[in-house]
Coordinates of C-alpha atoms in Angstrom, one line a residue:
X1 CA 8.9 14.7 -26.2
X2 CA 9.6 11.9 -23.7
X3 CA 10.1 12.1 -19.9
X4 CA 9.6 15.9 -19.7
X5 CA 8.5 17.3 -16.4
X6 CA 7.5 20.2 -14.2
X7 CA 7.0 20.7 -10.5
X8 CA 4.1 23.0 -9.5
X9 CA 5.0 24.4 -6.1
X10 CA 3.1 26.9 -4.0
X11 CA 3.8 29.7 -1.7
X12 CA 1.4 28.2 0.8
X13 CA -1.0 25.3 1.2
X14 CA -4.2 26.0 -0.8
X15 CA -2.4 28.3 -3.1
X16 CA -3.9 26.4 -6.0
X17 CA -1.3 23.7 -6.8
X18 CA -3.8 21.0 -7.3
X19 CA -6.0 22.8 -9.7
X20 CA -3.1 24.3 -11.6
X21 CA -1.5 20.9 -12.0
X22 CA -4.9 19.5 -13.2
X23 CA -5.2 22.5 -15.6
X24 CA -1.8 21.9 -17.1
X25 CA -2.6 18.2 -17.5
X26 CA -5.8 18.9 -19.3
X27 CA -4.2 21.6 -21.5
X28 CA -1.3 19.2 -22.5
X29 CA -3.5 16.2 -23.3
X30 CA -5.6 18.4 -25.5
X31 CA -2.4 19.2 -27.4
X32 CA -1.8 15.5 -27.9
X33 CA 0.8 15.1 -25.2
X34 CA 0.7 11.9 -23.2
X35 CA 0.8 13.3 -19.6
X36 CA 0.5 12.0 -16.0
X37 CA 0.2 13.7 -12.6
X38 CA 2.5 12.9 -9.7
X39 CA 2.7 13.9 -6.0
X40 CA 5.4 12.2 -4.0
X41 CA 3.8 12.7 -0.6
X42 CA 0.3 13.8 0.1
X43 CA -1.4 14.5 3.5
X44 CA -5.1 14.1 3.1
X45 CA -8.2 12.4 4.4
X46 CA -9.7 12.8 1.0
X47 CA -8.6 9.6 -0.9
X48 CA -9.6 7.3 -3.7
X49 CA -9.1 3.6 -4.6
X50 CA -7.5 2.8 -8.0
X51 CA -8.6 -0.1 -10.1
X52 CA -5.7 -2.2 -8.7
X53 CA -6.9 -1.6 -5.2
X54 CA -4.5 1.1 -4.1
X55 CA -5.4 4.1 -2.0
X56 CA -4.2 7.5 -3.3
X57 CA -5.0 11.1 -2.7
X58 CA -8.3 12.1 -4.3
X59 CA -6.6 15.2 -5.9
X60 CA -4.2 12.9 -7.9
X61 CA -7.2 10.8 -9.1
X62 CA -8.8 14.1 -10.3
X63 CA -5.6 15.1 -12.0
X64 CA -5.4 11.7 -13.7
X65 CA -8.9 12.3 -15.0
X66 CA -7.7 15.7 -16.3
X67 CA -4.9 13.9 -18.1
X68 CA -7.4 11.3 -19.4
X69 CA -5.4 8.4 -17.9
X70 CA -6.3 5.8 -15.3
X71 CA -5.0 6.7 -11.8
X72 CA -2.4 4.4 -10.2
X73 CA -0.4 4.2 -7.0
X74 CA 2.7 5.5 -8.9
X75 CA 1.1 8.9 -9.1
X76 CA 0.9 9.2 -5.3
X77 CA 3.3 6.8 -3.6
X78 CA 3.1 8.2 -0.1
X79 CA -0.2 9.2 1.4
X80 CA -0.5 10.4 5.1
X81 CA -3.9 10.2 6.7
X82 CA -4.0 12.2 9.9
X83 CA -5.6 10.5 12.9
X84 CA -4.8 13.4 15.3
X85 CA -2.8 16.6 15.4
X86 CA 0.3 14.5 16.0
X87 CA 0.1 11.3 14.1
X88 CA -0.9 9.9 10.7
X89 CA -1.4 6.6 9.0
X90 CA 1.3 6.1 6.4
X91 CA 0.0 4.6 3.1
X92 CA 2.9 3.4 0.9
X93 CA 2.1 2.4 -2.7
X94 CA -1.6 2.3 -1.9
X95 CA -1.4 0.1 1.2
X96 CA -1.2 1.2 4.9
X97 CA 2.2 0.4 6.5
X98 CA 1.8 1.8 10.0
X99 CA 1.0 4.8 12.2
X100 CA 3.7 7.4 12.9
X101 CA 4.0 10.5 14.9
X102 CA 5.0 13.7 13.0
X103 CA 8.4 13.5 14.8
X104 CA 8.8 9.9 13.9
X105 CA 8.0 10.5 10.3
X106 CA 10.1 13.6 9.8
X107 CA 12.8 12.2 12.1
X108 CA 13.9 9.5 9.7
X109 CA 11.1 7.5 8.1
X110 CA 10.4 10.1 5.5
X111 CA 13.9 10.1 4.1
X112 CA 13.7 6.3 3.9
X113 CA 10.9 6.8 1.4
X114 CA 12.8 9.0 -0.9
X115 CA 14.2 6.3 -3.2
X116 CA 10.8 4.6 -3.7
X117 CA 9.2 8.0 -4.4
X118 CA 11.9 8.9 -6.9
X119 CA 11.6 5.4 -8.5
X120 CA 7.9 6.0 -9.1
X121 CA 8.5 9.3 -10.7
X122 CA 11.2 7.9 -13.0
X123 CA 8.9 5.0 -14.0
X124 CA 6.2 7.5 -15.0
X125 CA 8.7 9.6 -16.9
X126 CA 9.8 6.5 -18.8
X127 CA 6.2 5.9 -19.8
X128 CA 4.7 9.4 -20.4
X129 CA 5.8 12.3 -22.6
X130 CA 5.4 14.6 -19.5
X131 CA 4.8 14.3 -15.8
X132 CA 3.4 17.3 -14.0
X133 CA 4.3 17.1 -10.3
X134 CA 2.5 18.8 -7.5
X135 CA 4.4 20.0 -4.4
X136 CA 3.1 20.2 -0.9
X137 CA 2.7 23.2 1.3
X138 CA 5.6 25.5 0.5
X139 CA 9.1 24.6 -0.8
X140 CA 10.6 27.0 1.7
X141 CA 9.7 25.0 4.8
X142 CA 13.3 25.4 6.0
X143 CA 12.8 23.2 9.0
X144 CA 11.8 20.3 6.8
X145 CA 14.1 20.7 3.8
X146 CA 16.6 18.0 4.9
X147 CA 14.0 15.2 4.7
X148 CA 11.9 16.7 1.8
X149 CA 10.6 14.2 -0.7
X150 CA 7.9 16.2 -2.4
X151 CA 9.2 19.7 -3.1
X152 CA 12.8 20.8 -3.9
X153 CA 14.1 17.4 -2.8
X154 CA 12.4 15.7 -5.6
X155 CA 13.0 18.6 -8.0
X156 CA 16.8 18.5 -7.3
X157 CA 17.0 14.7 -7.7
X158 CA 14.9 14.6 -10.9
X159 CA 16.2 17.9 -12.3
X160 CA 12.7 19.3 -12.6
X161 CA 12.0 23.0 -13.4
X162 CA 9.8 24.6 -10.8
X163 CA 6.9 27.1 -11.1
X164 CA 5.7 28.6 -7.9
X165 CA 1.9 29.4 -7.6
X166 CA 0.7 32.2 -5.3
X167 CA -2.9 33.0 -4.3
X168 CA -3.3 36.7 -4.8
X169 CA -6.8 36.7 -3.4
X170 CA -5.4 36.4 0.0
X171 CA -3.0 39.3 -0.4
X172 CA 0.8 39.5 -0.1
X173 CA 1.6 37.5 -3.2
X174 CA 4.7 39.5 -4.2
X175 CA 6.2 39.1 -0.7
X176 CA 5.4 35.4 -0.9
X177 CA 7.1 34.9 -4.2
X178 CA 10.2 36.8 -3.2
X179 CA 10.4 35.3 0.2
X180 CA 9.9 31.7 -1.0
X181 CA 12.7 32.1 -3.5
X182 CA 15.0 33.9 -1.1
X183 CA 14.7 31.1 1.5
X184 CA 16.0 28.5 -0.9
X185 CA 19.6 27.4 -1.3
X186 CA 21.4 28.4 -4.5
X187 CA 21.1 24.9 -5.8
X188 CA 17.3 24.9 -5.2
X189 CA 16.9 28.4 -6.6
X190 CA 18.5 27.4 -9.8
X191 CA 15.5 25.2 -10.6
X192 CA 12.9 27.9 -9.8
X193 CA 12.0 29.2 -13.2
X194 CA 9.3 31.6 -12.2
X195 CA 5.8 32.2 -10.9
X196 CA 2.1 31.8 -11.6
X197 CA -0.4 34.2 -10.0
X198 CA -3.7 32.5 -9.1
X199 CA -7.2 33.9 -8.3
X200 CA -6.7 37.4 -9.6
X201 CA -9.7 39.7 -9.7
X202 CA -9.7 43.0 -11.6
X203 CA -7.6 44.8 -14.3
X204 CA -4.4 42.8 -14.9
X205 CA -2.7 46.0 -16.3
X206 CA -2.7 47.3 -12.7
X207 CA -0.7 44.2 -11.6
X208 CA 1.9 44.3 -14.4
X209 CA 4.2 47.0 -12.8
X210 CA 4.5 44.7 -9.8
X211 CA 5.3 41.7 -11.9
X212 CA 8.0 43.8 -13.7
X213 CA 9.5 44.8 -10.3
X214 CA 9.4 41.1 -9.1
X215 CA 11.3 40.2 -12.3
X216 CA 13.9 42.8 -11.5
X217 CA 14.2 41.6 -7.9
X218 CA 14.4 37.9 -8.7
X219 CA 15.4 37.6 -12.3
X220 CA 12.4 35.3 -12.8
X221 CA 9.4 35.9 -14.9
X222 CA 5.7 35.3 -14.2
X223 CA 4.2 32.7 -16.5
X224 CA 0.7 33.8 -16.2
X225 CA -2.1 35.5 -14.2
X226 CA -5.0 33.2 -13.7
X227 CA -8.3 34.9 -13.0
X228 CA -10.6 34.0 -10.1
X229 CA -12.9 31.2 -11.3
X230 CA -16.2 30.7 -9.5
X231 CA -17.9 27.4 -9.0
X232 CA -15.0 25.0 -9.4
X233 CA -16.0 22.1 -7.1
X234 CA -12.8 20.3 -8.0
X235 CA -11.5 17.6 -5.5
X236 CA -9.0 19.0 -3.0
X237 CA -6.5 17.1 -0.9
X238 CA -6.9 18.5 2.6
X239 CA -9.3 21.4 2.8
X240 CA -13.1 22.0 2.6
X241 CA -12.7 25.4 1.0
X242 CA -15.8 26.3 2.8
X243 CA -16.8 27.5 6.2
X244 CA -19.2 25.4 8.3
X245 CA -21.9 27.8 7.6
X246 CA -21.3 28.0 3.9
X247 CA -22.6 26.0 1.0
X248 CA -20.6 23.0 0.1
X249 CA -17.5 23.9 -2.0
X250 CA -18.3 26.8 -4.3
X251 CA -21.4 25.2 -5.9
X252 CA -24.1 27.4 -7.3
X253 CA -27.6 26.2 -6.5
X254 CA -29.6 26.2 -9.7
X255 CA -33.4 26.4 -9.7
X256 CA -35.3 23.2 -8.9
X257 CA -37.2 21.2 -11.5
X258 CA -40.0 20.6 -9.1
X259 CA -41.7 23.1 -6.7
X260 CA -39.4 22.6 -3.8
X261 CA -35.7 22.7 -3.1
X262 CA -34.1 19.9 -1.1
X263 CA -32.0 20.9 1.9
X264 CA -29.1 18.6 2.9
X265 CA -27.1 19.0 6.1
X266 CA -23.7 17.3 6.4
X267 CA -22.5 16.7 10.0
X268 CA -19.0 18.2 10.1
X269 CA -17.5 15.3 12.1
X270 CA -13.9 15.4 13.3
X271 CA -11.3 13.9 10.8
X272 CA -14.0 14.0 8.1
X273 CA -12.9 12.0 5.1
X274 CA -14.1 12.0 1.5
X275 CA -16.4 14.9 1.9
X276 CA -16.5 14.9 -1.9
X277 CA -19.3 12.2 -1.5
X278 CA -21.8 15.1 -1.3
X279 CA -20.5 17.0 -4.3
X280 CA -22.8 15.0 -6.5
X281 CA -25.8 16.1 -4.4
X282 CA -24.7 19.7 -4.7
X283 CA -24.5 19.3 -8.4
X284 CA -28.3 18.6 -8.6
X285 CA -30.5 21.6 -9.5
X286 CA -32.5 22.6 -6.4
X287 CA -30.3 20.8 -3.9
X288 CA -28.7 22.9 -1.2
X289 CA -25.9 21.3 0.7
X290 CA -24.4 22.7 4.0
X291 CA -21.9 21.5 6.6
X292 CA -23.3 21.9 10.1
X293 CA -22.2 21.4 13.7
X294 CA -25.2 22.2 15.8
X295 CA -28.4 20.2 16.4
X296 CA -30.7 23.2 15.5
X297 CA -29.2 23.2 12.0
X298 CA -30.8 19.7 11.4
X299 CA -34.3 20.9 12.1
X300 CA -35.1 22.2 8.5
X301 CA -32.9 19.6 6.7
X302 CA -34.7 17.2 4.4
X303 CA -31.7 14.9 4.5
X304 CA -28.9 14.6 7.1
X305 CA -25.6 13.0 6.0
X306 CA -23.2 11.5 8.5
X307 CA -20.0 11.3 6.4
X308 CA -16.9 9.3 6.5
X309 CA -14.3 9.9 9.1
X310 CA -10.8 8.6 10.0
X311 CA -12.0 8.4 13.7
X312 CA -15.4 6.8 14.0
X313 CA -15.3 6.6 17.8
X314 CA -14.1 10.2 18.1
X315 CA -16.9 11.2 15.7
X316 CA -19.5 9.4 17.9
X317 CA -18.3 11.2 21.0
X318 CA -18.4 14.5 19.1
X319 CA -22.0 13.9 17.9
X320 CA -23.0 13.2 21.5
X321 CA -21.2 16.1 23.0
X322 CA -22.8 18.5 20.4
X323 CA -26.3 17.1 20.9
X324 CA -26.3 16.0 17.3
X325 CA -26.7 12.3 18.3
X326 CA -30.0 13.0 20.0
X327 CA -31.2 15.0 17.0
X328 CA -30.4 12.1 14.7
X329 CA -32.2 9.7 16.9
X330 CA -35.3 12.0 16.9
X331 CA -35.1 12.3 13.1
X332 CA -35.1 8.5 12.7
X333 CA -38.0 8.1 15.1
X334 CA -40.0 10.7 13.0
X335 CA -39.2 8.9 9.8
X336 CA -37.0 11.8 8.5
X337 CA -34.1 10.8 6.2
X338 CA -30.6 10.1 7.4
X339 CA -27.7 8.7 5.3
X340 CA -24.5 7.3 6.9
X341 CA -21.4 6.8 4.7
X342 CA -18.5 4.7 5.8
X343 CA -17.6 5.9 9.3
X344 CA -21.0 7.6 9.4
X345 CA -22.6 4.3 8.6
X346 CA -20.6 2.6 11.4
X347 CA -21.7 5.3 13.9
X348 CA -25.4 4.7 13.0
X349 CA -25.0 1.0 14.0
X350 CA -25.6 -0.7 17.4
X351 CA -22.0 -1.4 18.5
X352 CA -18.4 -0.8 17.5
X353 CA -15.5 -3.0 18.6
X354 CA -12.3 -1.0 18.0
X355 CA -8.9 -2.2 19.0
X356 CA -7.3 -0.7 15.8
X357 CA -8.2 2.9 15.1
X358 CA -9.1 4.4 18.6
X359 CA -8.2 1.3 20.7
X360 CA -11.3 2.2 22.7
X361 CA -12.7 -1.4 22.8
X362 CA -16.5 -1.8 22.7
X363 CA -18.4 1.4 22.1
X364 CA -22.2 1.8 21.7
X365 CA -23.3 3.3 18.4
X366 CA -26.4 5.3 17.9
X367 CA -28.5 2.2 17.4
X368 CA -30.4 3.4 14.3
X369 CA -29.3 0.5 12.1
X370 CA -29.0 -3.3 13.0
X371 CA -25.3 -3.4 12.4
X372 CA -22.3 -4.4 14.5
X373 CA -18.8 -3.3 13.5
X374 CA -15.4 -4.8 14.3
X375 CA -12.3 -3.0 13.3
X376 CA -9.8 -5.2 11.5
X377 CA -6.0 -4.5 11.2
X378 CA -6.3 -5.0 7.4
X379 CA -7.9 -2.1 5.5
X380 CA -10.6 -2.9 3.0
X381 CA -9.8 -1.2 -0.3
X382 CA -12.2 -2.0 -3.1
X383 CA -14.1 -0.7 -6.2
X384 CA -17.5 -2.4 -5.9
X385 CA -20.3 -2.4 -8.4
X386 CA -23.8 -3.3 -7.5
X387 CA -27.5 -2.3 -7.7
X388 CA -29.8 -0.4 -5.4
X389 CA -33.2 1.2 -5.8
X390 CA -33.3 -0.5 -9.2
X391 CA -30.2 1.3 -10.5
X392 CA -26.6 0.3 -11.2
X393 CA -24.2 1.8 -8.7
X394 CA -20.4 2.1 -8.6
X395 CA -18.4 3.1 -5.6
X396 CA -15.2 2.6 -3.7
X397 CA -14.4 1.3 -0.2
X398 CA -11.7 2.5 2.3
X399 CA -12.2 1.3 5.8
X400 CA -10.9 -0.9 8.7
X401 CA -14.4 -1.6 10.1
X402 CA -16.0 -4.9 9.1
X403 CA -19.8 -4.6 9.4
X404 CA -22.1 -7.4 10.4
X405 CA -25.6 -6.5 9.1
X406 CA -28.2 -8.2 11.3
X407 CA -31.4 -7.0 9.7
X408 CA -33.1 -4.3 7.8
X409 CA -33.5 -4.0 4.0
X410 CA -30.4 -4.6 1.9
X411 CA -28.8 -1.3 0.7
X412 CA -25.5 -1.7 -1.2
X413 CA -23.2 -3.4 1.3
X414 CA -25.2 -2.0 4.3
X415 CA -28.8 -1.7 5.1
X416 CA -31.9 0.5 5.3
X417 CA -34.4 0.8 8.1
X418 CA -37.3 3.1 7.3
X419 CA -35.7 6.4 6.3
X420 CA -32.2 5.6 7.6
X421 CA -29.7 4.3 5.1
X422 CA -26.1 3.2 5.7
X423 CA -23.3 2.0 3.4
X424 CA -19.5 1.8 3.3
X425 CA -19.5 2.8 -0.4
X426 CA -18.0 6.2 -1.1
X427 CA -18.8 7.8 -4.5
X428 CA -22.1 6.0 -4.9
X429 CA -24.0 9.2 -5.4
X430 CA -21.9 9.9 -8.5
X431 CA -24.0 7.2 -10.3
X432 CA -26.6 9.4 -11.9
X433 CA -29.6 7.0 -12.0
X434 CA -29.1 5.9 -8.4
X435 CA -28.7 9.4 -7.2
X436 CA -32.0 10.5 -8.8
X437 CA -33.8 7.4 -7.3
X438 CA -32.3 8.1 -3.9
X439 CA -33.4 11.8 -4.0
X440 CA -36.9 10.8 -5.0
X441 CA -37.0 8.6 -1.9
X442 CA -35.7 11.4 0.3
X443 CA -38.2 13.9 -1.1
X444 CA -41.1 11.5 -0.5
X445 CA -40.0 10.8 3.1
X446 CA -39.4 14.6 3.7
X447 CA -42.7 15.6 2.2
X448 CA -41.1 17.8 -0.4
X449 CA -42.3 18.4 -3.9
X450 CA -38.8 18.1 -5.2
X451 CA -38.1 16.4 -8.6
X452 CA -34.6 15.4 -9.6
X453 CA -33.5 16.8 -12.9
X454 CA -33.7 14.1 -15.5
X455 CA -30.5 14.9 -17.3
X456 CA -27.9 15.9 -14.7
X457 CA -24.7 14.0 -15.4
X458 CA -22.1 14.3 -12.7
X459 CA -19.4 12.9 -15.0
X460 CA -20.2 15.4 -17.7
X461 CA -20.1 18.2 -15.1
X462 CA -16.7 17.1 -13.9
X463 CA -15.4 17.0 -17.4
X464 CA -16.7 20.6 -17.9
X465 CA -14.9 21.7 -14.8
X466 CA -11.6 20.1 -15.9
X467 CA -12.0 21.7 -19.3
X468 CA -12.4 25.0 -17.6
X469 CA -9.1 24.5 -15.8
X470 CA -7.5 23.7 -19.1
X471 CA -9.0 26.8 -20.6
X472 CA -7.5 28.9 -17.7
X473 CA -4.0 27.7 -18.5
X474 CA -4.5 28.0 -22.3
X475 CA -5.9 31.5 -22.2
X476 CA -4.0 33.1 -19.3
X477 CA -0.6 31.4 -19.1
X478 CA 2.3 31.6 -21.5
X479 CA 1.9 28.0 -22.7
X480 CA 4.8 28.2 -25.2
X481 CA 7.1 29.1 -22.3
X482 CA 5.6 26.3 -20.1
X483 CA 6.1 23.8 -22.8
X484 CA 9.8 24.8 -23.1
X485 CA 10.2 24.4 -19.4
X486 CA 8.6 20.9 -19.5
X487 CA 10.8 19.8 -22.5
X488 CA 14.1 21.5 -21.6
X489 CA 14.1 22.2 -17.9
X490 CA 14.9 25.4 -16.0
X491 CA 16.9 28.0 -18.0
X492 CA 20.6 28.4 -17.2
X493 CA 21.9 31.4 -15.3
X494 CA 19.0 32.2 -13.0
X495 CA 20.3 34.6 -10.5
X496 CA 20.7 33.9 -6.8
X497 CA 18.4 35.8 -4.5
X498 CA 19.9 36.4 -1.0
X499 CA 20.0 35.3 1.7
X500 CA 19.3 31.7 0.7
X501 CA 18.6 28.8 3.0
X502 CA 20.0 29.3 6.6

């Protein structure tokens, strides 16, 4: 096999495209297939820096790990990072190229990117046995089809077979499958080979009559029914998959090693980016992680995290409006732990000079760290390695803000004053030894008899999760049929389902 491919589309956003794509990648690589993920255009504040210094969607980095290959910019050539409801930063081949309104992007700029996106896909197909592509939203966004570079546009140009994923847990999956197909043009429909049901609970035999009827209505088969899988804290592109009152992701809090649990509150700032930074905390036995948006929710927290954000100045205003800023200042005065990461680190400083992101000029920070930040037009994209608390640390940086550290104790690229820490480094808590040392410091400052587990490996836990995704595909999908699709393309003679695209 060389250059095979498949597009995993979805009836909606969050139907499960990212995890299904990762699952197929893991299943294929376990069969000895050299496979790579691809998503032509991604809209996400959850991003990652590749070894060559390119910014891509975190979901594609996760899928690359599932495929056991190094992530590159080829796998996500266009990344849109929202700065408001109406505009996004456009990242092309891992580097920012400007800020565009939604109208400006879909009005012409998006179509200009079609050839570079297609070239990236073709380069991957020339290198790998198979490329598993992820769509975005729904392929039946009829208002956007003309400029589409991520769903049926790329499928048509690259002659990719398409499998549509639907989330049955939300209800209405049969209508979604039928309606998605029926809103596509005959040319697009000819590539839609069939469907995958995701997040099914119960007796699958009760579902089978509906699948038979769907086949009769559309002429297309269902390639599998994937059961609902609990506790998959896999990186997502643009959703928290959690309510503000819920525990982070779908993590299960295991019993603590020591006598106490450790409670972590994450301020749910606007335009939150890389919320996956706290996944490693949630993986620790006895650590309870919640997203919060009220000052009273900080009272019983042993650690408060101010996470990254695409809008530091906006996040500062939000913290002040909500009363969270005053609560953070009180915590610092009482010697209670606070960690700021990237934009959160900037917010904890003395002053921000921003003529780039918010164009607000000089804005006072919370004054908890002796740091002054100036926003530069160039974005820092790096994969630093260092040491803190006596342990080796790896991370990645994605920020326009340049920090001038004027005092305190050195902490990675930032500083520490008392029980307040700040750094630009995302992903640092995934370094197991450092995470344990940091949690020991937090527990001591909080007066908790919490003991980090001596053997928690975040990397091993991630591998287990990716293997679970591969198992879901291997055990509950028709893998022989999927392999034929990848190798041979969509079957000939798929029937047209009226009315088609308007």
